[in-house]
Amino acid sequence: MALLTVRAAAERMGVGYSTLKQWIYQGKIRTTQTAGGHHRLSEVEIDRLLARQKPSARAKPRDGGPPGGLIVALSGRNRLRGFVEEVRTDGLLGQVRLRIGDQLLTAVVTSDALTELKLRRGDDALAIIKSTEVMIGRETSFSPGRQGRRRSRR
């Protein structure tokens, strides 16, 4: 019985490493632990998980790759629903602008991804956001009236 690392199992299943780790911690997946405390998944367990998925939910293989994979529900705070306002392609890169409420969100993706998604102006789409960092900046202004302006605390 072959044992896979969590990272290798996540790749084979088509899910993120952190997602698979959470499933392990929640007891949704049976693992074996090494002497050092690392989790390993058996191929049998991975096949069991893949077999439980509805056929329509299984990821479709790309370029003749192995079948399998999972589509995982995403939390609401990680996705924004909008519609495609603009699609541009230039060489290897593409740009998609989504209208989300009264805001525009721009994403730069590969041209291959745009071709695969078949996005067109007016299509509904999701912006799925994965980020571990947020940077805060401050505009610099040279007009004397704006420098040093602060909001009062309430």
PDB file of C-alpha atoms in Angstrom:
ATOM      1  CA  MET A   1       0.000   0.000   0.000  1.00  0.00           C
ATOM      2  CA  ALA A   2       1.627   3.253  -1.157  1.00  0.00           C
ATOM      3  CA  LEU A   3       1.513   6.257   1.163  1.00  0.00           C
ATOM      4  CA  LEU A   4       1.544   9.809  -0.166  1.00  0.00           C
ATOM      5  CA  THR A   5       2.537  13.044   1.504  1.00  0.00           C
ATOM      6  CA  VAL A   6      -0.244  15.542   2.120  1.00  0.00           C
ATOM      7  CA  ARG A   7       1.092  17.766  -0.662  1.00  0.00           C
ATOM      8  CA  ALA A   8       1.216  14.899  -3.184  1.00  0.00           C
ATOM      9  CA  ALA A   9      -2.262  13.720  -2.160  1.00  0.00           C
ATOM     10  CA  ALA A  10      -3.680  17.249  -2.475  1.00  0.00           C
ATOM     11  CA  GLU A  11      -2.240  17.566  -5.981  1.00  0.00           C
ATOM     12  CA  ARG A  12      -3.644  14.201  -7.000  1.00  0.00           C
ATOM     13  CA  MET A  13      -7.080  15.114  -5.619  1.00  0.00           C
ATOM     14  CA  GLY A  14      -7.088  18.570  -7.179  1.00  0.00           C
ATOM     15  CA  VAL A  15      -7.418  20.456  -3.879  1.00  0.00           C
ATOM     16  CA  GLY A  16      -5.171  22.854  -2.029  1.00  0.00           C
ATOM     17  CA  TYR A  17      -2.659  21.670   0.543  1.00  0.00           C
ATOM     18  CA  SER A  18      -4.239  23.764   3.314  1.00  0.00           C
ATOM     19  CA  THR A  19      -7.714  22.450   2.446  1.00  0.00           C
ATOM     20  CA  LEU A  20      -6.547  18.860   2.746  1.00  0.00           C
ATOM     21  CA  LYS A  21      -4.799  19.625   6.057  1.00  0.00           C
ATOM     22  CA  GLN A  22      -8.048  21.079   7.419  1.00  0.00           C
ATOM     23  CA  TRP A  23      -9.956  17.954   6.362  1.00  0.00           C
ATOM     24  CA  ILE A  24      -7.366  15.864   8.213  1.00  0.00           C
ATOM     25  CA  TYR A  25      -7.648  17.976  11.381  1.00  0.00           C
ATOM     26  CA  GLN A  26     -11.459  17.790  11.180  1.00  0.00           C
ATOM     27  CA  GLY A  27     -11.302  13.990  11.000  1.00  0.00           C
ATOM     28  CA  LYS A  28     -12.830  13.795   7.510  1.00  0.00           C
ATOM     29  CA  ILE A  29      -9.872  11.835   6.138  1.00  0.00           C
ATOM     30  CA  ARG A  30      -8.070   8.789   7.541  1.00  0.00           C
ATOM     31  CA  THR A  31      -4.305   9.175   7.677  1.00  0.00           C
ATOM     32  CA  THR A  32      -1.266   7.394   9.031  1.00  0.00           C
ATOM     33  CA  GLN A  33       1.259   9.375  11.032  1.00  0.00           C
ATOM     34  CA  THR A  34       5.000   8.948  10.740  1.00  0.00           C
ATOM     35  CA  ALA A  35       7.244   8.753  13.803  1.00  0.00           C
ATOM     36  CA  GLY A  36       7.858  12.471  13.316  1.00  0.00           C
ATOM     37  CA  GLY A  37       4.116  13.241  13.387  1.00  0.00           C
ATOM     38  CA  HIS A  38       3.680  13.863   9.652  1.00  0.00           C
ATOM     39  CA  HIS A  39       0.458  12.698   8.020  1.00  0.00           C
ATOM     40  CA  ARG A  40       0.471  10.264   5.109  1.00  0.00           C
ATOM     41  CA  LEU A  41      -2.517   9.230   3.010  1.00  0.00           C
ATOM     42  CA  SER A  42      -2.956   5.837   1.429  1.00  0.00           C
ATOM     43  CA  GLU A  43      -3.907   5.542  -2.214  1.00  0.00           C
ATOM     44  CA  VAL A  44      -6.932   3.533  -1.057  1.00  0.00           C
ATOM     45  CA  GLU A  45      -8.140   6.486   1.057  1.00  0.00           C
ATOM     46  CA  ILE A  46      -7.641   8.908  -1.833  1.00  0.00           C
ATOM     47  CA  ASP A  47      -9.556   6.609  -4.191  1.00  0.00           C
ATOM     48  CA  ARG A  48     -12.345   6.324  -1.597  1.00  0.00           C
ATOM     49  CA  LEU A  49     -12.657  10.106  -1.409  1.00  0.00           C
ATOM     50  CA  LEU A  50     -12.633  10.514  -5.173  1.00  0.00           C
ATOM     51  CA  ALA A  51     -15.269   7.782  -5.599  1.00  0.00           C
ATOM     52  CA  ARG A  52     -17.622   9.568  -3.174  1.00  0.00           C
ATOM     53  CA  GLN A  53     -17.748  12.618  -5.400  1.00  0.00           C
ATOM     54  CA  LYS A  54     -20.570  13.005  -7.893  1.00  0.00           C
ATOM     55  CA  PRO A  55     -19.318  12.439 -11.458  1.00  0.00           C
ATOM     56  CA  SER A  56     -20.226  16.029 -12.377  1.00  0.00           C
ATOM     57  CA  ALA A  57     -18.114  17.358  -9.504  1.00  0.00           C
ATOM     58  CA  ARG A  58     -14.950  15.532 -10.513  1.00  0.00           C
ATOM     59  CA  ALA A  59     -12.313  17.668 -12.119  1.00  0.00           C
ATOM     60  CA  LYS A  60     -11.836  17.062 -15.816  1.00  0.00           C
ATOM     61  CA  PRO A  61      -8.279  16.054 -16.738  1.00  0.00           C
ATOM     62  CA  ARG A  62      -6.206  18.424 -18.838  1.00  0.00           C
ATOM     63  CA  ASP A  63      -4.001  17.302 -21.683  1.00  0.00           C
ATOM     64  CA  GLY A  64      -4.733  13.616 -21.153  1.00  0.00           C
ATOM     65  CA  GLY A  65      -3.694  13.734 -17.497  1.00  0.00           C
ATOM     66  CA  PRO A  66      -5.055  11.329 -14.927  1.00  0.00           C
ATOM     67  CA  PRO A  67      -8.762  11.630 -14.108  1.00  0.00           C
ATOM     68  CA  GLY A  68      -9.923  12.588 -10.645  1.00  0.00           C
ATOM     69  CA  GLY A  69      -9.867  15.638  -8.456  1.00  0.00           C
ATOM     70  CA  LEU A  70     -12.433  17.427  -6.378  1.00  0.00           C
ATOM     71  CA  ILE A  71     -14.248  20.685  -6.608  1.00  0.00           C
ATOM     72  CA  VAL A  72     -14.458  22.136  -3.138  1.00  0.00           C
ATOM     73  CA  ALA A  73     -17.074  24.590  -1.919  1.00  0.00           C
ATOM     74  CA  LEU A  74     -15.550  27.971  -1.195  1.00  0.00           C
ATOM     75  CA  SER A  75     -16.428  30.238   1.665  1.00  0.00           C
ATOM     76  CA  GLY A  76     -18.454  33.316   0.731  1.00  0.00           C
ATOM     77  CA  ARG A  77     -15.762  35.691   1.892  1.00  0.00           C
ATOM     78  CA  ASN A  78     -13.365  34.379  -0.736  1.00  0.00           C
ATOM     79  CA  ARG A  79     -15.492  34.945  -3.823  1.00  0.00           C
ATOM     80  CA  LEU A  80     -17.141  37.921  -5.430  1.00  0.00           C
ATOM     81  CA  ARG A  81     -19.866  37.525  -8.036  1.00  0.00           C
ATOM     82  CA  GLY A  82     -19.965  39.952 -10.926  1.00  0.00           C
ATOM     83  CA  PHE A  83     -20.114  40.190 -14.677  1.00  0.00           C
ATOM     84  CA  VAL A  84     -17.380  40.500 -17.255  1.00  0.00           C
ATOM     85  CA  GLU A  85     -17.016  44.045 -18.479  1.00  0.00           C
ATOM     86  CA  GLU A  86     -13.868  43.623 -20.559  1.00  0.00           C
ATOM     87  CA  VAL A  87     -11.553  40.851 -21.765  1.00  0.00           C
ATOM     88  CA  ARG A  88      -8.167  41.567 -23.347  1.00  0.00           C
ATOM     89  CA  THR A  89      -5.408  39.264 -24.523  1.00  0.00           C
ATOM     90  CA  ASP A  90      -1.829  40.249 -25.294  1.00  0.00           C
ATOM     91  CA  GLY A  91       0.601  37.438 -25.971  1.00  0.00           C
ATOM     92  CA  LEU A  92       0.803  35.039 -23.048  1.00  0.00           C
ATOM     93  CA  LEU A  93      -1.261  37.199 -20.696  1.00  0.00           C
ATOM     94  CA  GLY A  94      -4.890  38.165 -20.551  1.00  0.00           C
ATOM     95  CA  GLN A  95      -6.818  40.706 -18.530  1.00  0.00           C
ATOM     96  CA  VAL A  96     -10.377  40.389 -17.252  1.00  0.00           C
ATOM     97  CA  ARG A  97     -12.356  43.244 -15.732  1.00  0.00           C
ATOM     98  CA  LEU A  98     -15.303  42.262 -13.579  1.00  0.00           C
ATOM     99  CA  ARG A  99     -18.035  44.672 -12.560  1.00  0.00           C
ATOM    100  CA  ILE A 100     -18.910  43.846  -8.963  1.00  0.00           C
ATOM    101  CA  GLY A 101     -21.589  46.219  -7.772  1.00  0.00           C
ATOM    102  CA  ASP A 102     -20.265  49.707  -8.394  1.00  0.00           C
ATOM    103  CA  GLN A 103     -16.632  48.552  -8.337  1.00  0.00           C
ATOM    104  CA  LEU A 104     -14.321  47.220 -11.047  1.00  0.00           C
ATOM    105  CA  LEU A 105     -11.930  44.383 -10.307  1.00  0.00           C
ATOM    106  CA  THR A 106      -9.100  43.625 -12.720  1.00  0.00           C
ATOM    107  CA  ALA A 107      -7.402  40.235 -12.856  1.00  0.00           C
ATOM    108  CA  VAL A 108      -4.386  39.300 -14.940  1.00  0.00           C
ATOM    109  CA  VAL A 109      -4.393  35.643 -15.985  1.00  0.00           C
ATOM    110  CA  THR A 110      -2.772  33.561 -18.689  1.00  0.00           C
ATOM    111  CA  SER A 111      -4.237  33.648 -22.201  1.00  0.00           C
ATOM    112  CA  ASP A 112      -4.681  29.873 -21.929  1.00  0.00           C
ATOM    113  CA  ALA A 113      -6.901  30.369 -18.885  1.00  0.00           C
ATOM    114  CA  LEU A 114      -9.029  32.876 -20.794  1.00  0.00           C
ATOM    115  CA  THR A 115      -9.364  30.477 -23.713  1.00  0.00           C
ATOM    116  CA  GLU A 116     -10.331  27.646 -21.373  1.00  0.00           C
ATOM    117  CA  LEU A 117     -12.893  29.747 -19.468  1.00  0.00           C
ATOM    118  CA  LYS A 118     -14.396  31.156 -22.693  1.00  0.00           C
ATOM    119  CA  LEU A 119     -15.194  34.446 -20.946  1.00  0.00           C
ATOM    120  CA  ARG A 120     -16.990  37.087 -22.981  1.00  0.00           C
ATOM    121  CA  ARG A 121     -18.265  40.558 -22.170  1.00  0.00           C
ATOM    122  CA  GLY A 122     -21.530  40.300 -20.226  1.00  0.00           C
ATOM    123  CA  ASP A 123     -20.880  36.785 -18.860  1.00  0.00           C
ATOM    124  CA  ASP A 124     -21.445  36.117 -15.170  1.00  0.00           C
ATOM    125  CA  ALA A 125     -18.212  35.216 -13.397  1.00  0.00           C
ATOM    126  CA  LEU A 126     -16.686  34.786  -9.967  1.00  0.00           C
ATOM    127  CA  ALA A 127     -13.566  36.448  -8.657  1.00  0.00           C
ATOM    128  CA  ILE A 128     -12.030  33.926  -6.287  1.00  0.00           C
ATOM    129  CA  ILE A 129      -9.583  35.673  -4.015  1.00  0.00           C
ATOM    130  CA  LYS A 130      -6.698  33.911  -2.361  1.00  0.00           C
ATOM    131  CA  SER A 131      -4.367  36.167  -0.488  1.00  0.00           C
ATOM    132  CA  THR A 132      -2.447  36.050   2.733  1.00  0.00           C
ATOM    133  CA  GLU A 133      -1.291  39.654   2.728  1.00  0.00           C
ATOM    134  CA  VAL A 134      -2.850  43.082   2.461  1.00  0.00           C
ATOM    135  CA  MET A 135      -0.720  46.166   1.996  1.00  0.00           C
ATOM    136  CA  ILE A 136      -1.902  49.535   3.222  1.00  0.00           C
ATOM    137  CA  GLY A 137      -0.651  52.685   1.553  1.00  0.00           C
ATOM    138  CA  ARG A 138      -1.109  56.381   1.828  1.00  0.00           C
ATOM    139  CA  GLU A 139      -1.390  58.841  -1.003  1.00  0.00           C
ATOM    140  CA  THR A 140       1.187  61.568  -1.020  1.00  0.00           C
ATOM    141  CA  SER A 141      -0.208  64.942  -1.792  1.00  0.00           C
ATOM    142  CA  PHE A 142       1.578  68.182  -2.399  1.00  0.00           C
ATOM    143  CA  SER A 143      -1.412  70.440  -1.845  1.00  0.00           C
ATOM    144  CA  PRO A 144      -1.101  72.177   1.547  1.00  0.00           C
ATOM    145  CA  GLY A 145      -4.778  71.600   2.389  1.00  0.00           C
ATOM    146  CA  ARG A 146      -4.524  67.805   2.253  1.00  0.00           C
ATOM    147  CA  GLN A 147      -1.266  67.167   4.088  1.00  0.00           C
ATOM    148  CA  GLY A 148      -1.598  66.047   7.664  1.00  0.00           C
ATOM    149  CA  ARG A 149      -5.374  65.668   7.440  1.00  0.00           C
ATOM    150  CA  ARG A 150      -6.645  63.073   9.920  1.00  0.00           C
ATOM    151  CA  ARG A 151     -10.007  61.630  10.735  1.00  0.00           C
ATOM    152  CA  SER A 152     -11.156  61.824  14.301  1.00  0.00           C
ATOM    153  CA  ARG A 153     -11.871  58.635  16.228  1.00  0.00           C
ATOM    154  CA  ARG A 154     -15.440  57.976  17.169  1.00  0.00           C
TER     155      ARG A 154
END
